[in-house]
């Protein structure tokens, strides 16, 4: 018997029992669809997260002291305004480095009270953080140098204190110190900002000198910066720590955080989740393969007399083996093709609903096809061999 005739016989047998064939393929379909959907959705989610991170800049870093108190328990001046200038002079790879001080402050305007995190920084802050100004402007270098009483607020604080009114030019009392509102930052619409619902999601920004006047302290909480190239981040951070320890006579007193650490953590978590869900999908594929073996064994039992008759008229063992093996392979491959279509479709639909980039994985589709073929061969071989080894006389006597 030629392979073509064996294939035609296998297809005829499967068409004869359409419901059983469909139910047998269901396990393979679900398993393959799950594998492709999980991998595709995982890649799309990872790409979406990376896009959000890139909005802030992947070459950003923050330097801060591990402790803000000395051995006596008093506030230690572990960072200073001059540290920023010293580090920029010593590290040519650094594009921007600016001081930032943050504290909680009471806000009041026209008998309306609120509170927000007050940030003392430099004019480069908005550029470094890639924050857009919705109204007005950020404070200038001249205002920074002169410690002007000007403030830039975010949209949340603007809505809280001014409602639908125009805040520009209004006088805002910060810790009983009058400051003029000169700008409103646009609302942060990144994916991460959607999960920040805490009361501290209100911010106001003033020149660093103005901040020190309000709180009567010259402390610097952290130094925020960016390198020209992402590859220089680790070396710059290591060197910056050394310089700061030397300048302040400390040992291993400074810590650093950079966006790359978040990227690496996110990638690790994504890989773990994808692997776990992929393993579950793989188990469903295995169960689908067992279903194919079970149905093929039932088919051999049902067609025992047919097998005996065929062998009696001259069919060889390899002909019987080939036909039953092809039936198992067709079940797996058809189930695999349907599963691929279902997996790709569900992944694209999910990506569209979540506004993620649809990233189809070629290797996952190749794996699905290969695995389908392997399942058919592995789980179909034993039933096919059992059918091929039946004795013609015994098979013809079977009731």
Coordinates of C-alpha atoms in Angstrom, one line a residue:
X1 CA 0.0 0.0 0.0
X2 CA 1.3 3.4 -0.9
X3 CA 1.5 6.2 1.7
X4 CA -1.1 8.2 -0.3
X5 CA -3.6 5.3 -0.1
X6 CA -2.8 4.9 3.6
X7 CA -3.5 8.6 4.1
X8 CA -6.7 8.4 2.2
X9 CA -7.8 5.5 4.3
X10 CA -6.9 7.3 7.5
X11 CA -8.9 10.4 6.5
X12 CA -11.9 8.2 5.6
X13 CA -11.8 6.5 9.0
X14 CA -11.6 9.9 10.8
X15 CA -14.5 11.3 8.8
X16 CA -16.6 8.3 9.7
X17 CA -16.5 9.2 13.4
X18 CA -16.6 13.0 13.2
X19 CA -17.7 13.7 16.8
X20 CA -15.1 11.3 18.3
X21 CA -12.4 12.8 16.1
X22 CA -13.3 16.3 17.2
X23 CA -13.4 15.5 20.9
X24 CA -10.0 13.7 20.6
X25 CA -8.4 16.7 18.9
X26 CA -9.8 19.0 21.6
X27 CA -7.0 18.3 24.0
X28 CA -4.3 19.1 21.4
X29 CA -6.2 22.2 20.2
X30 CA -6.4 23.6 23.8
X31 CA -2.8 22.8 24.6
X32 CA -1.3 24.3 21.4
X33 CA -3.5 27.4 21.6
X34 CA -2.5 27.9 25.2
X35 CA 1.2 27.7 24.4
X36 CA 1.1 30.1 21.5
X37 CA -1.3 32.5 23.4
X38 CA 0.9 32.5 26.5
X39 CA 4.1 33.2 24.6
X40 CA 2.6 35.9 22.4
X41 CA 0.8 37.7 25.2
X42 CA 4.0 37.4 27.4
X43 CA 6.1 39.0 24.6
X44 CA 3.6 41.7 24.0
X45 CA 3.3 42.5 27.7
X46 CA 7.0 42.7 28.1
X47 CA 7.3 45.0 25.1
X48 CA 4.5 47.2 26.5
X49 CA 6.3 47.4 29.9
X50 CA 9.6 48.3 28.1
X51 CA 7.8 51.1 26.2
X52 CA 6.6 52.6 29.4
X53 CA 10.0 52.4 31.0
X54 CA 11.6 54.0 28.0
X55 CA 9.2 57.0 28.5
X56 CA 11.2 57.8 31.6
X57 CA 14.5 56.9 30.1
X58 CA 16.5 53.7 30.6
X59 CA 19.7 55.6 31.3
X60 CA 18.4 57.3 34.5
X61 CA 19.9 56.7 37.9
X62 CA 19.4 57.9 41.5
X63 CA 22.1 58.2 44.2
X64 CA 21.1 58.4 47.8
X65 CA 22.6 57.8 51.2
X66 CA 21.8 54.5 53.0
X67 CA 21.1 56.5 56.2
X68 CA 20.1 60.1 56.8
X69 CA 21.3 60.1 60.5
X70 CA 24.8 60.0 62.0
X71 CA 26.0 58.0 65.0
X72 CA 24.7 60.7 67.3
X73 CA 21.2 60.3 65.9
X74 CA 21.3 63.8 64.4
X75 CA 20.7 64.5 60.7
X76 CA 23.8 63.9 58.8
X77 CA 24.7 66.0 55.7
X78 CA 25.5 63.0 53.6
X79 CA 24.7 64.8 50.3
X80 CA 25.3 68.4 49.3
X81 CA 24.6 70.8 46.4
X82 CA 28.4 70.8 45.6
X83 CA 28.4 67.0 45.2
X84 CA 26.4 67.3 42.0
X85 CA 29.0 69.7 40.5
X86 CA 31.9 67.6 41.7
X87 CA 30.5 64.4 40.2
X88 CA 29.7 66.0 36.9
X89 CA 33.3 67.3 36.7
X90 CA 34.8 63.9 37.5
X91 CA 32.4 61.8 35.3
X92 CA 32.3 63.0 31.7
X93 CA 29.9 60.1 30.9
X94 CA 27.2 61.9 32.9
X95 CA 24.8 64.0 30.9
X96 CA 22.8 65.5 33.7
X97 CA 23.0 65.4 37.5
X98 CA 20.8 67.4 39.8
X99 CA 20.0 67.6 43.5
X100 CA 16.5 66.7 44.7
X101 CA 15.0 67.2 48.2
X102 CA 11.5 66.0 49.1
X103 CA 9.2 66.6 52.0
X104 CA 5.5 66.7 52.8
X105 CA 4.1 70.2 52.9
X106 CA 0.8 71.9 53.7
X107 CA -0.8 73.9 50.8
X108 CA -3.4 76.6 51.1
X109 CA -5.1 78.9 48.6
X110 CA -8.3 81.0 49.1
X111 CA -9.1 79.1 52.3
X112 CA -8.8 75.7 50.5
X113 CA -6.3 73.4 52.2
X114 CA -4.5 70.4 50.8
X115 CA -1.1 68.7 51.1
X116 CA 1.4 67.4 48.7
X117 CA 5.0 66.3 48.3
X118 CA 7.1 69.4 47.8
X119 CA 10.2 68.8 45.6
X120 CA 13.2 71.1 45.6
X121 CA 15.2 70.7 42.5
X122 CA 16.7 72.5 39.4
X123 CA 15.3 73.6 36.1
X124 CA 16.6 70.5 34.4
X125 CA 14.3 68.3 36.4
X126 CA 11.4 68.4 33.9
X127 CA 13.7 67.5 31.0
X128 CA 15.4 64.7 33.0
X129 CA 12.1 63.1 34.0
X130 CA 10.5 63.9 30.6
X131 CA 7.5 65.6 32.1
X132 CA 5.4 67.8 29.9
X133 CA 4.1 71.2 31.0
X134 CA 0.3 71.5 30.4
X135 CA 0.0 75.2 31.4
X136 CA 2.6 77.9 31.9
X137 CA 6.2 76.8 32.2
X138 CA 8.8 75.2 34.5
X139 CA 11.0 77.6 36.6
X140 CA 14.0 79.1 34.8
X141 CA 17.7 79.1 35.6
X142 CA 17.4 82.7 36.6
X143 CA 14.6 81.9 39.1
X144 CA 16.6 79.0 40.4
X145 CA 19.8 81.1 41.0
X146 CA 17.7 83.9 42.7
X147 CA 15.7 81.4 44.9
X148 CA 12.5 82.9 43.6
X149 CA 9.2 82.0 45.4
X150 CA 7.7 80.3 42.4
X151 CA 6.1 76.9 42.2
X152 CA 5.1 74.4 39.5
X153 CA 2.2 72.0 40.5
X154 CA 1.0 68.8 39.0
X155 CA -2.5 68.3 37.6
X156 CA -3.8 66.5 40.6
X157 CA -2.9 69.3 43.0
X158 CA -4.3 71.9 40.5
X159 CA -7.6 70.1 40.4
X160 CA -7.7 69.9 44.2
X161 CA -7.0 73.5 44.9
X162 CA -8.2 75.4 41.9
X163 CA -10.8 73.1 40.3
X164 CA -11.6 74.3 36.8
X165 CA -10.0 77.7 37.4
X166 CA -6.7 78.9 36.0
X167 CA -4.0 78.5 38.7
X168 CA -1.3 80.5 36.8
X169 CA -0.3 83.6 38.6
X170 CA -2.2 82.6 41.8
X171 CA -0.5 82.8 45.2
X172 CA -0.1 79.5 46.9
X173 CA 0.8 79.3 50.6
X174 CA 3.3 76.5 51.2
X175 CA 4.0 76.0 54.9
X176 CA 2.8 79.6 55.3
X177 CA 5.3 80.8 52.7
X178 CA 3.7 82.6 49.7
X179 CA 4.7 81.2 46.2
X180 CA 3.4 82.2 42.8
X181 CA 2.1 79.4 40.6
X182 CA 3.9 79.6 37.2
X183 CA 3.1 76.2 35.7
X184 CA 1.1 73.0 35.8
X185 CA 2.6 69.7 34.7
X186 CA 0.6 67.4 32.4
X187 CA -0.9 64.3 34.1
X188 CA 1.3 61.3 33.9
X189 CA -0.5 58.8 31.7
X190 CA 2.1 56.0 31.7
X191 CA 0.9 52.5 32.7
X192 CA 2.6 52.6 36.0
X193 CA 0.9 55.9 37.0
X194 CA -2.5 54.2 36.7
X195 CA -1.8 52.1 39.8
X196 CA -0.7 55.0 42.0
X197 CA -3.8 56.0 43.9
X198 CA -2.2 57.1 47.1
X199 CA -2.7 60.6 48.6
X200 CA 1.0 61.3 47.9
X201 CA 0.1 61.4 44.2
X202 CA 0.1 65.2 44.4
X203 CA 3.4 67.1 43.8
X204 CA 4.7 70.6 43.7
X205 CA 8.1 71.7 42.5
X206 CA 10.1 74.7 43.6
X207 CA 13.8 75.9 43.2
X208 CA 16.0 74.0 45.6
X209 CA 17.0 77.2 47.4
X210 CA 13.4 78.1 47.9
X211 CA 12.8 74.6 49.3
X212 CA 15.6 75.1 51.8
X213 CA 14.1 78.4 52.9
X214 CA 10.7 76.8 53.5
X215 CA 12.0 73.9 55.5
X216 CA 15.0 75.6 57.1
X217 CA 17.4 72.9 56.1
X218 CA 20.1 72.4 53.4
X219 CA 19.8 68.7 53.2
X220 CA 19.8 66.9 49.8
X221 CA 17.9 63.7 49.7
X222 CA 19.2 62.3 46.4
X223 CA 21.0 63.1 43.2
X224 CA 19.2 62.3 40.0
X225 CA 21.0 61.9 36.8
X226 CA 21.4 60.4 33.4
X227 CA 24.3 59.1 31.3
X228 CA 24.8 59.7 27.6
X229 CA 24.9 56.0 27.0
X230 CA 23.0 53.2 28.7
X231 CA 26.1 51.0 28.7
X232 CA 27.9 53.5 31.0
X233 CA 25.4 53.2 33.9
X234 CA 27.1 50.6 36.0
X235 CA 30.6 52.0 35.8
X236 CA 29.3 55.6 36.5
X237 CA 27.3 54.5 39.5
X238 CA 30.3 52.6 41.0
X239 CA 32.6 55.5 40.4
X240 CA 30.1 58.0 41.8
X241 CA 29.8 56.0 45.1
X242 CA 33.5 56.0 45.5
X243 CA 33.8 59.8 45.0
X244 CA 30.9 60.5 47.4
X245 CA 32.5 58.3 50.1
X246 CA 35.8 60.1 49.7
X247 CA 34.2 63.5 49.8
X248 CA 32.2 62.8 52.9
X249 CA 34.7 60.6 54.7
X250 CA 32.4 57.6 54.8
X251 CA 32.7 53.9 53.8
X252 CA 30.0 52.3 51.7
X253 CA 27.4 54.9 52.7
X254 CA 25.7 55.4 49.4
X255 CA 23.3 53.4 47.4
X256 CA 22.0 53.7 43.8
X257 CA 19.0 52.8 41.8
X258 CA 18.6 52.8 38.1
X259 CA 15.8 51.9 35.6
X260 CA 17.8 49.0 34.2
X261 CA 17.3 47.2 37.6
X262 CA 13.6 47.5 37.1
X263 CA 13.9 46.3 33.5
X264 CA 15.9 43.2 34.6
X265 CA 13.4 42.4 37.4
X266 CA 10.5 42.8 35.0
X267 CA 12.1 40.5 32.5
X268 CA 12.8 37.9 35.2
X269 CA 9.2 37.9 36.5
X270 CA 7.8 37.8 32.9
X271 CA 10.0 34.7 32.1
X272 CA 8.9 33.0 35.3
X273 CA 5.2 33.6 34.7
X274 CA 5.5 32.6 31.0
X275 CA 7.4 29.4 32.0
X276 CA 4.8 28.4 34.6
X277 CA 1.8 29.0 32.4
X278 CA 3.6 27.3 29.5
X279 CA 4.2 24.3 31.7
X280 CA 0.5 24.0 32.4
X281 CA -0.2 24.3 28.7
X282 CA 2.4 21.5 28.1
X283 CA 0.6 19.3 30.6
X284 CA -2.6 19.8 28.7
X285 CA -0.8 18.8 25.5
X286 CA 0.4 15.6 27.2
X287 CA -3.1 14.8 28.3
X288 CA -4.3 15.4 24.8
X289 CA -1.7 12.9 23.6
X290 CA -3.0 10.3 26.0
X291 CA -6.5 11.0 24.7
X292 CA -5.2 10.2 21.2
X293 CA -3.7 6.9 22.3
X294 CA -6.9 5.9 24.1
X295 CA -9.1 6.6 21.1
X296 CA -6.7 4.8 18.8
X297 CA -6.7 1.7 21.1
X298 CA -10.5 1.8 21.0
X299 CA -10.4 2.1 17.2
X300 CA -8.1 -0.9 16.9
X301 CA -10.5 -2.9 19.1
X302 CA -13.6 -1.8 17.0
X303 CA -11.8 -2.6 13.7
X304 CA -10.3 -5.9 14.7
X305 CA -12.3 -7.9 12.1
X306 CA -11.5 -5.3 9.4
X307 CA -7.8 -5.7 10.2
X308 CA -8.1 -9.5 10.1
X309 CA -9.9 -9.3 6.7
X310 CA -7.3 -6.9 5.3
X311 CA -4.4 -9.1 6.4
X312 CA -6.2 -12.2 5.0
X313 CA -6.3 -10.6 1.5
X314 CA -2.6 -9.7 1.6
X315 CA -2.1 -6.5 3.6
X316 CA 1.3 -6.5 5.3
X317 CA 2.0 -5.4 8.9
X318 CA 3.7 -2.2 7.7
X319 CA 0.5 -1.3 5.8
X320 CA -1.7 -1.6 8.9
X321 CA 1.0 0.1 11.0
X322 CA 1.2 3.0 8.5
X323 CA -2.6 3.5 8.3
X324 CA -3.1 3.7 12.0
X325 CA 0.0 5.8 12.6
X326 CA -1.2 8.2 9.9
X327 CA -4.6 8.5 11.7
X328 CA -2.9 9.5 14.9
X329 CA -0.6 12.0 13.1
X330 CA -3.5 13.5 11.2
X331 CA -5.4 13.9 14.5
X332 CA -2.4 15.7 16.0
X333 CA -1.6 17.9 13.0
X334 CA -5.2 19.0 12.4
X335 CA -5.6 19.7 16.1
X336 CA -2.3 21.6 16.0
X337 CA -3.3 23.8 13.0
X338 CA -6.6 24.7 14.7
X339 CA -4.8 25.3 18.0
X340 CA -2.3 27.6 16.2
X341 CA -5.2 29.6 14.6
X342 CA -7.0 29.8 18.0
X343 CA -3.9 30.8 19.9
X344 CA -2.8 33.5 17.5
X345 CA -6.3 34.9 17.3
X346 CA -6.8 35.0 21.1
X347 CA -3.3 36.6 21.5
X348 CA -4.0 39.3 18.9
X349 CA -7.4 40.0 20.5
X350 CA -5.9 40.3 23.9
X351 CA -3.1 42.6 22.6
X352 CA -5.7 44.8 20.9
X353 CA -7.9 45.0 24.1
X354 CA -4.9 45.9 26.3
X355 CA -3.3 48.1 23.6
X356 CA -0.1 46.0 23.6
X357 CA 2.1 45.4 20.6
X358 CA 1.2 42.1 19.0
X359 CA 4.4 40.1 18.9
X360 CA 4.0 36.7 17.3
X361 CA 6.7 34.2 18.2
X362 CA 7.9 32.2 15.2
X363 CA 9.6 29.6 17.4
X364 CA 6.5 29.0 19.5
X365 CA 4.5 28.2 16.3
X366 CA 7.3 26.0 15.0
X367 CA 7.4 24.3 18.4
X368 CA 3.6 23.8 18.2
X369 CA 3.8 22.1 14.8
X370 CA 6.7 20.0 15.8
X371 CA 5.1 19.0 19.1
X372 CA 1.9 18.1 17.3
X373 CA 3.7 15.8 15.0
X374 CA 5.7 14.3 17.9
X375 CA 2.5 13.6 19.9
X376 CA 1.0 11.8 16.9
X377 CA 4.0 9.6 16.4
X378 CA 4.6 8.9 20.1
X379 CA 1.1 8.2 21.3
X380 CA 0.0 6.7 18.0
X381 CA 2.8 4.2 17.6
X382 CA 1.7 1.6 20.2
X383 CA -1.9 1.4 19.0
X384 CA -0.7 1.1 15.4
X385 CA 1.8 -1.6 16.3
X386 CA -0.9 -3.5 18.2
X387 CA -3.1 -3.4 15.2
X388 CA -0.2 -4.5 12.9
X389 CA 0.6 -7.5 15.1
X390 CA -2.9 -8.9 15.2
X391 CA -3.1 -12.5 13.8
X392 CA -5.5 -12.7 10.9
X393 CA -7.4 -15.8 12.2
X394 CA -7.8 -14.4 15.7
X395 CA -8.9 -11.1 14.3
X396 CA -11.5 -12.7 12.0
X397 CA -13.0 -14.6 14.9
X398 CA -13.3 -11.5 17.0
X399 CA -16.9 -10.5 17.9

